[in-house]
């Protein structure tokens, strides 16, 4: 948006104090929960002044262009665009990750996946770890940085998401250690000879049931990528497909760690056990007391007689949803 479009004179003599107050008022009017805090963060983003320095320099005039930029950001936030997309960053596991609307914003509960992957590789530092649906790359980067000898593969169906993941890997100096692959779930592994080679598969797949999508807060529903949220009629479509595909690529005691949505853990565990390929060895609870990560180990003896062959899909197979 240009300054003319916003009707602002180039010589705007708005002070930091009045700019802050205006931003806070607009955010409050739009129902944003912490308007003062968010106003300060948006100003910090544009002016490169910490909230403390904004107070110290409260009477300083804001250049007209910066004023326009803050107003534009405030308007987007008032429209419920997530703050993280406006600032372009989110912290996860002690690191800052670049985020755009091509990727899900990292959530604190996904740390459970990272911790368990690292714990499982304790005895096996040169493990091969796969992050399926890597998005921002936050899981792959966090695992790779904690396990300097591990080989980490990051897969995503979206080229735009992989570009963000790649940028994060570069920013954290891990791009040489993580291989990015584009494709549907584990399909890219088929072409690279990873059958029975993988130690750990981690994934935060889409798990919102279709009918629940409309009940999500607008920040999530209107702005985060549908592909990373929508999990089919009961939210577990992708978990099922991963349960089918993972036995092909996991070593016999390899593990599959899946994040699940509210109330899904028991059903995903049941399906994993019924497939005959997996033993549930743990279910990890998040800080809200929700069973959030299911942990499966591939059984030595493999499947039971009723179950079918695990499926190998190639990168060209059409995703089912
Ligand atoms: N945790 C996200 C939410 O509830 C959903 C993430 C996902 O579907 N994997 O908003």
Short mmCIF file of C-alpha atoms and ligand atoms in Angstrom, two decimals:
data_model
loop_
_atom_site.label_atom_id
_atom_site.label_comp_id
_atom_site.label_asym_id
_atom_site.label_seq_id
_atom_site.Cartn_x
_atom_site.Cartn_y
_atom_site.Cartn_z
CA UNK A 1 0.00 0.00 0.00
CA UNK A 2 1.41 3.42 -0.89
CA UNK A 3 1.37 6.44 1.39
CA UNK A 4 -0.98 8.20 -1.07
CA UNK A 5 -3.45 5.33 -0.97
CA UNK A 6 -3.50 5.63 2.79
CA UNK A 7 -3.94 9.39 2.56
CA UNK A 8 -0.80 10.16 4.53
CA UNK A 9 1.35 13.18 3.90
CA UNK A 10 5.04 12.37 3.40
CA UNK A 11 5.78 14.78 6.24
CA UNK A 12 3.64 12.94 8.79
CA UNK A 13 4.53 14.14 12.27
CA UNK A 14 2.98 11.21 14.07
CA UNK A 15 4.99 10.29 17.16
CA UNK A 16 5.84 6.79 18.26
CA UNK A 17 3.53 7.29 21.22
CA UNK A 18 0.52 8.25 19.10
CA UNK A 19 1.31 5.56 16.51
CA UNK A 20 1.35 2.94 19.28
CA UNK A 21 -1.92 4.20 20.71
CA UNK A 22 -3.57 4.18 17.28
CA UNK A 23 -2.34 0.65 16.52
CA UNK A 24 -3.50 -0.58 19.91
CA UNK A 25 -6.94 1.00 19.44
CA UNK A 26 -7.40 -0.62 16.02
CA UNK A 27 -6.29 -4.04 17.23
CA UNK A 28 -8.50 -3.77 20.31
CA UNK A 29 -11.49 -2.79 18.16
CA UNK A 30 -10.83 -5.88 16.00
CA UNK A 31 -10.97 -8.11 19.09
CA UNK A 32 -7.28 -8.99 19.23
CA UNK A 33 -6.59 -10.32 22.73
CA UNK A 34 -3.34 -8.52 23.57
CA UNK A 35 -3.55 -5.34 21.50
CA UNK A 36 -0.86 -3.36 23.35
CA UNK A 37 1.68 -6.16 23.09
CA UNK A 38 0.96 -6.88 19.43
CA UNK A 39 1.01 -3.18 18.55
CA UNK A 40 4.49 -2.93 20.11
CA UNK A 41 5.70 -5.99 18.21
CA UNK A 42 4.41 -4.66 14.87
CA UNK A 43 6.11 -1.32 15.54
CA UNK A 44 9.31 -3.13 16.49
CA UNK A 45 9.18 -5.02 13.21
CA UNK A 46 8.94 -1.82 11.16
CA UNK A 47 11.02 0.60 13.23
CA UNK A 48 13.61 -1.86 14.56
CA UNK A 49 13.08 -0.42 18.02
CA UNK A 50 12.42 -2.71 20.97
CA UNK A 51 9.27 -2.06 23.03
CA UNK A 52 11.52 -0.52 25.69
CA UNK A 53 13.15 1.85 23.19
CA UNK A 54 9.70 2.74 21.83
CA UNK A 55 8.98 4.14 25.30
CA UNK A 56 12.32 5.88 25.59
CA UNK A 57 11.86 7.53 22.17
CA UNK A 58 8.09 7.97 22.48
CA UNK A 59 8.10 11.57 21.25
CA UNK A 60 10.17 10.88 18.15
CA UNK A 61 8.27 11.40 14.88
CA UNK A 62 7.63 8.28 12.79
CA UNK A 63 8.68 8.65 9.13
CA UNK A 64 5.62 8.69 6.88
CA UNK A 65 6.62 5.53 5.09
CA UNK A 66 7.04 3.61 8.34
CA UNK A 67 3.71 4.94 9.56
CA UNK A 68 2.09 3.59 6.39
CA UNK A 69 3.81 0.24 6.81
CA UNK A 70 2.63 -0.09 10.40
CA UNK A 71 -0.92 0.84 9.43
CA UNK A 72 -0.88 -1.78 6.67
CA UNK A 73 0.31 -4.46 9.10
CA UNK A 74 -2.25 -3.43 11.70
CA UNK A 75 -4.98 -3.72 9.06
CA UNK A 76 -3.83 -7.23 8.16
CA UNK A 77 -3.69 -8.26 11.81
CA UNK A 78 -7.15 -6.76 12.40
CA UNK A 79 -8.25 -9.02 9.55
CA UNK A 80 -6.92 -11.93 11.67
CA UNK A 81 -3.81 -12.77 9.72
CA UNK A 82 -1.52 -14.51 12.23
CA UNK A 83 1.09 -12.26 13.81
CA UNK A 84 3.76 -14.83 12.90
CA UNK A 85 3.08 -14.42 9.18
CA UNK A 86 3.27 -10.63 9.55
CA UNK A 87 6.55 -10.78 11.46
CA UNK A 88 7.74 -13.71 9.32
CA UNK A 89 9.04 -15.74 12.24
CA UNK A 90 8.17 -18.17 15.03
CA UNK A 91 10.32 -19.64 17.80
CA UNK A 92 10.48 -23.43 18.10
CA UNK A 93 12.83 -25.49 20.27
CA UNK A 94 14.94 -22.43 21.06
CA UNK A 95 15.42 -21.31 17.44
CA UNK A 96 13.72 -18.78 15.22
CA UNK A 97 12.07 -20.20 12.12
CA UNK A 98 11.06 -18.23 9.11
CA UNK A 99 7.37 -18.75 8.33
CA UNK A 100 5.17 -17.76 5.42
CA UNK A 101 1.58 -18.67 4.62
CA UNK A 102 2.97 -21.69 2.73
CA UNK A 103 3.72 -23.44 6.03
CA UNK A 104 1.97 -24.25 9.28
CA UNK A 105 3.19 -22.09 12.15
CA UNK A 106 5.23 -24.35 14.48
CA UNK A 107 3.33 -25.23 17.69
CA UNK A 108 4.99 -25.89 21.06
CA UNK A 109 3.43 -29.36 21.41
CA UNK A 110 5.41 -30.62 18.39
CA UNK A 111 8.51 -30.46 20.59
CA UNK A 112 7.35 -33.87 21.87
CA UNK A 113 8.16 -35.34 18.44
CA UNK A 114 11.65 -33.82 18.49
CA UNK A 115 12.43 -35.01 22.02
CA UNK A 116 11.31 -38.55 21.33
CA UNK A 117 13.19 -38.76 18.02
CA UNK A 118 16.37 -37.60 19.77
CA UNK A 119 15.83 -40.00 22.68
CA UNK A 120 15.37 -42.94 20.31
CA UNK A 121 18.59 -42.10 18.50
CA UNK A 122 20.57 -41.93 21.75
CA UNK A 123 22.16 -45.33 21.15
CA UNK A 124 22.35 -44.86 17.41
CA UNK A 125 23.82 -41.45 16.63
CA UNK A 126 24.22 -42.18 12.90
CA UNK A 127 20.50 -42.88 12.48
CA UNK A 128 18.49 -41.96 9.41
CA UNK A 129 15.55 -39.77 10.42
CA UNK A 130 12.73 -38.73 8.09
CA UNK A 131 10.42 -35.76 8.69
CA UNK A 132 7.28 -36.17 6.58
CA UNK A 133 5.36 -32.99 5.79
CA UNK A 134 8.23 -30.87 6.99
CA UNK A 135 6.57 -27.47 6.39
CA UNK A 136 8.88 -24.85 7.90
CA UNK A 137 11.44 -27.60 8.53
CA UNK A 138 11.27 -27.01 12.29
CA UNK A 139 11.31 -30.71 13.19
CA UNK A 140 14.06 -31.64 10.73
CA UNK A 141 16.27 -28.71 11.82
CA UNK A 142 15.75 -29.36 15.54
CA UNK A 143 16.53 -33.08 15.18
CA UNK A 144 19.54 -32.51 12.90
CA UNK A 145 21.05 -29.92 15.23
CA UNK A 146 20.75 -32.26 18.23
CA UNK A 147 22.13 -35.29 16.35
CA UNK A 148 25.25 -34.16 14.47
CA UNK A 149 25.90 -37.61 13.00
CA UNK A 150 22.37 -38.39 11.90
CA UNK A 151 21.23 -38.24 8.31
CA UNK A 152 17.99 -36.26 8.10
CA UNK A 153 15.54 -36.29 5.19
CA UNK A 154 12.74 -33.72 4.96
CA UNK A 155 9.78 -34.38 2.67
CA UNK A 156 6.91 -32.13 1.69
CA UNK A 157 4.32 -32.17 -1.08
CA UNK A 158 4.51 -28.40 -1.46
CA UNK A 159 7.39 -26.77 -3.33
CA UNK A 160 6.59 -23.47 -1.59
CA UNK A 161 6.86 -25.12 1.82
CA UNK A 162 10.15 -26.79 0.87
CA UNK A 163 11.56 -23.40 -0.13
CA UNK A 164 10.78 -22.11 3.38
CA UNK A 165 12.27 -25.27 4.94
CA UNK A 166 15.40 -24.88 2.83
CA UNK A 167 15.76 -21.24 3.93
CA UNK A 168 15.49 -22.31 7.58
CA UNK A 169 18.06 -25.06 7.09
CA UNK A 170 20.45 -22.53 5.57
CA UNK A 171 19.79 -20.00 8.31
CA UNK A 172 20.70 -22.57 10.95
CA UNK A 173 23.69 -23.89 9.02
CA UNK A 174 22.14 -27.33 8.54
CA UNK A 175 21.38 -27.33 4.82
CA UNK A 176 24.33 -29.61 4.09
CA UNK A 177 23.02 -32.13 6.62
CA UNK A 178 19.36 -32.29 5.62
CA UNK A 179 18.11 -33.56 2.26
CA UNK A 180 14.88 -31.99 1.05
CA UNK A 181 12.59 -34.09 -1.15
CA UNK A 182 9.34 -33.13 -2.80
CA UNK A 183 6.54 -35.64 -3.00
CA UNK A 184 3.53 -37.28 -1.44
CA UNK A 185 4.27 -38.65 2.05
CA UNK A 186 6.98 -41.32 1.85
CA UNK A 187 6.84 -41.75 -1.94
CA UNK A 188 10.18 -39.96 -2.57
CA UNK A 189 11.94 -42.62 -0.48
CA UNK A 190 10.91 -45.34 -2.95
CA UNK A 191 13.08 -43.83 -5.65
CA UNK A 192 16.13 -43.43 -3.45
CA UNK A 193 16.55 -46.99 -2.21
CA UNK A 194 15.47 -46.42 1.37
CA UNK A 195 13.51 -49.66 1.74
CA UNK A 196 14.11 -51.00 5.31
CA UNK A 197 16.73 -48.26 5.91
CA UNK A 198 14.97 -45.73 8.13
CA UNK A 199 15.42 -45.58 11.89
CA UNK A 200 12.89 -42.89 12.76
CA UNK A 201 9.97 -41.34 10.91
CA UNK A 202 8.43 -38.25 12.51
CA UNK A 203 5.40 -36.41 11.28
CA UNK A 204 2.96 -33.73 12.26
CA UNK A 205 0.40 -34.58 9.58
CA UNK A 206 -2.85 -32.68 8.96
CA UNK A 207 -5.34 -33.95 11.53
CA UNK A 208 -8.31 -31.61 11.73
CA UNK A 209 -11.54 -33.47 10.85
CA UNK A 210 -13.18 -31.86 7.81
CA UNK A 211 -16.27 -30.71 9.72
CA UNK A 212 -14.15 -29.12 12.47
CA UNK A 213 -12.26 -26.89 10.04
CA UNK A 214 -15.00 -24.25 10.17
CA UNK A 215 -14.78 -24.07 13.97
CA UNK A 216 -11.09 -23.17 14.04
CA UNK A 217 -10.09 -19.65 14.96
CA UNK A 218 -9.92 -17.40 11.88
CA UNK A 219 -6.13 -17.09 12.14
CA UNK A 220 -5.85 -20.82 11.47
CA UNK A 221 -8.90 -21.40 9.26
CA UNK A 222 -8.37 -18.49 6.89
CA UNK A 223 -4.59 -18.25 6.72
CA UNK A 224 -2.74 -21.46 7.52
CA UNK A 225 -2.33 -23.93 4.63
CA UNK A 226 -5.33 -26.20 4.20
CA UNK A 227 -3.03 -29.00 3.08
CA UNK A 228 -1.34 -28.94 6.50
CA UNK A 229 -4.61 -28.96 8.46
CA UNK A 230 -7.34 -30.95 6.71
CA UNK A 231 -7.15 -34.60 7.70
CA UNK A 232 -10.28 -36.01 6.01
CA UNK A 233 -13.64 -37.00 7.55
CA UNK A 234 -12.24 -38.04 10.95
CA UNK A 235 -8.91 -36.21 10.64
CA UNK A 236 -6.88 -39.42 10.39
CA UNK A 237 -6.62 -40.01 6.64
CA UNK A 238 -2.92 -39.16 6.52
CA UNK A 239 -2.11 -41.16 9.68
CA UNK A 240 -3.66 -44.21 7.98
CA UNK A 241 -1.63 -43.70 4.84
CA UNK A 242 1.55 -43.31 6.87
CA UNK A 243 0.75 -46.49 8.83
CA UNK A 244 0.45 -48.28 5.49
CA UNK A 245 3.59 -46.87 3.95
CA UNK A 246 6.00 -46.69 6.89
CA UNK A 247 6.65 -50.46 7.33
CA UNK A 248 8.27 -50.55 3.89
CA UNK A 249 10.95 -48.04 4.83
CA UNK A 250 11.49 -48.65 8.54
CA UNK A 251 14.14 -51.01 9.85
CA UNK A 252 12.70 -53.83 11.92
CA UNK A 253 12.97 -51.90 15.19
CA UNK A 254 12.49 -48.50 13.55
CA UNK A 255 9.95 -46.10 14.97
CA UNK A 256 7.10 -44.03 13.65
CA UNK A 257 6.20 -40.96 15.74
CA UNK A 258 2.95 -39.23 14.82
CA UNK A 259 1.33 -36.12 16.19
CA UNK A 260 -2.43 -36.54 16.57
CA UNK A 261 -5.40 -34.29 17.23
CA UNK A 262 -7.70 -34.18 20.22
CA UNK A 263 -9.23 -37.60 20.91
CA UNK A 264 -7.44 -39.39 18.06
CA UNK A 265 -4.63 -41.21 19.91
CA UNK A 266 -6.60 -44.35 20.84
CA UNK A 267 -7.98 -44.82 17.33
CA UNK A 268 -4.60 -44.34 15.65
CA UNK A 269 -2.99 -46.80 18.12
CA UNK A 270 -5.73 -49.35 17.46
CA UNK A 271 -5.24 -49.09 13.71
CA UNK A 272 -1.48 -49.37 14.06
CA UNK A 273 -1.80 -52.51 16.18
CA UNK A 274 -4.45 -54.01 13.89
CA UNK A 275 -2.18 -53.59 10.90
CA UNK A 276 0.09 -56.15 12.54
CA UNK A 277 3.18 -54.08 11.75
CA UNK A 278 3.48 -51.98 14.89
CA UNK A 279 3.69 -52.09 18.65
CA UNK A 280 2.61 -48.94 20.50
CA UNK A 281 5.40 -48.22 22.96
CA UNK A 282 4.27 -44.82 24.25
CA UNK A 283 1.68 -42.08 23.99
CA UNK A 284 3.03 -38.64 24.90
CA UNK A 285 0.85 -36.02 26.53
CA UNK A 286 1.23 -32.31 25.80
CA UNK A 287 1.15 -29.53 28.37
CA UNK A 288 -2.60 -29.22 27.97
CA UNK A 289 -2.98 -32.86 29.07
CA UNK A 290 -3.92 -34.03 25.55
CA UNK A 291 -2.52 -37.28 24.17
CA UNK A 292 -0.53 -35.64 21.39
CA UNK A 293 2.11 -37.99 20.03
CA UNK A 294 1.75 -41.72 19.43
CA UNK A 295 4.96 -43.76 19.30
CA UNK A 296 5.10 -46.99 17.33
CA UNK A 297 7.91 -49.47 16.93
CA UNK A 298 7.98 -51.72 13.90
CA UNK A 299 7.69 -55.31 15.01
CA UNK A 300 10.56 -57.70 14.31
CA UNK A 301 8.22 -60.40 13.11
CA UNK A 302 6.26 -58.10 10.83
CA UNK A 303 2.66 -58.33 9.90
CA UNK A 304 -0.05 -60.76 10.89
CA UNK A 305 -1.65 -62.99 8.24
CA UNK A 306 -4.79 -60.86 7.80
CA UNK A 307 -3.02 -57.66 6.90
CA UNK A 308 -2.06 -56.74 3.40
CA UNK A 309 1.35 -55.80 2.08
CA UNK A 310 2.53 -52.35 3.10
CA UNK A 311 2.22 -50.09 0.14
CA UNK A 312 5.05 -48.62 -1.87
CA UNK A 313 3.91 -45.48 -3.62
CA UNK A 314 6.00 -43.71 -6.16
CA UNK A 315 6.30 -39.95 -6.29
CA UNK A 316 4.02 -39.93 -9.30
CA UNK A 317 1.14 -41.71 -7.51
CA UNK A 318 -1.80 -39.47 -6.94
CA UNK A 319 -2.39 -38.51 -3.30
CA UNK A 320 -5.74 -39.84 -2.07
CA UNK A 321 -6.79 -36.55 -0.48
N1 LIG B 1 -2.20 -28.05 15.87
C1 LIG B 1 -2.87 -27.45 14.74
C2 LIG B 1 -4.15 -26.80 15.23
O1 LIG B 1 -4.88 -27.40 15.98
C3 LIG B 1 -3.19 -28.46 13.69
C4 LIG B 1 -1.96 -29.04 13.14
C5 LIG B 1 -2.22 -30.22 12.28
O2 LIG B 1 -3.29 -30.46 11.73
N2 LIG B 1 -1.21 -30.99 12.18
O3 LIG B 1 -4.42 -25.68 14.88
#
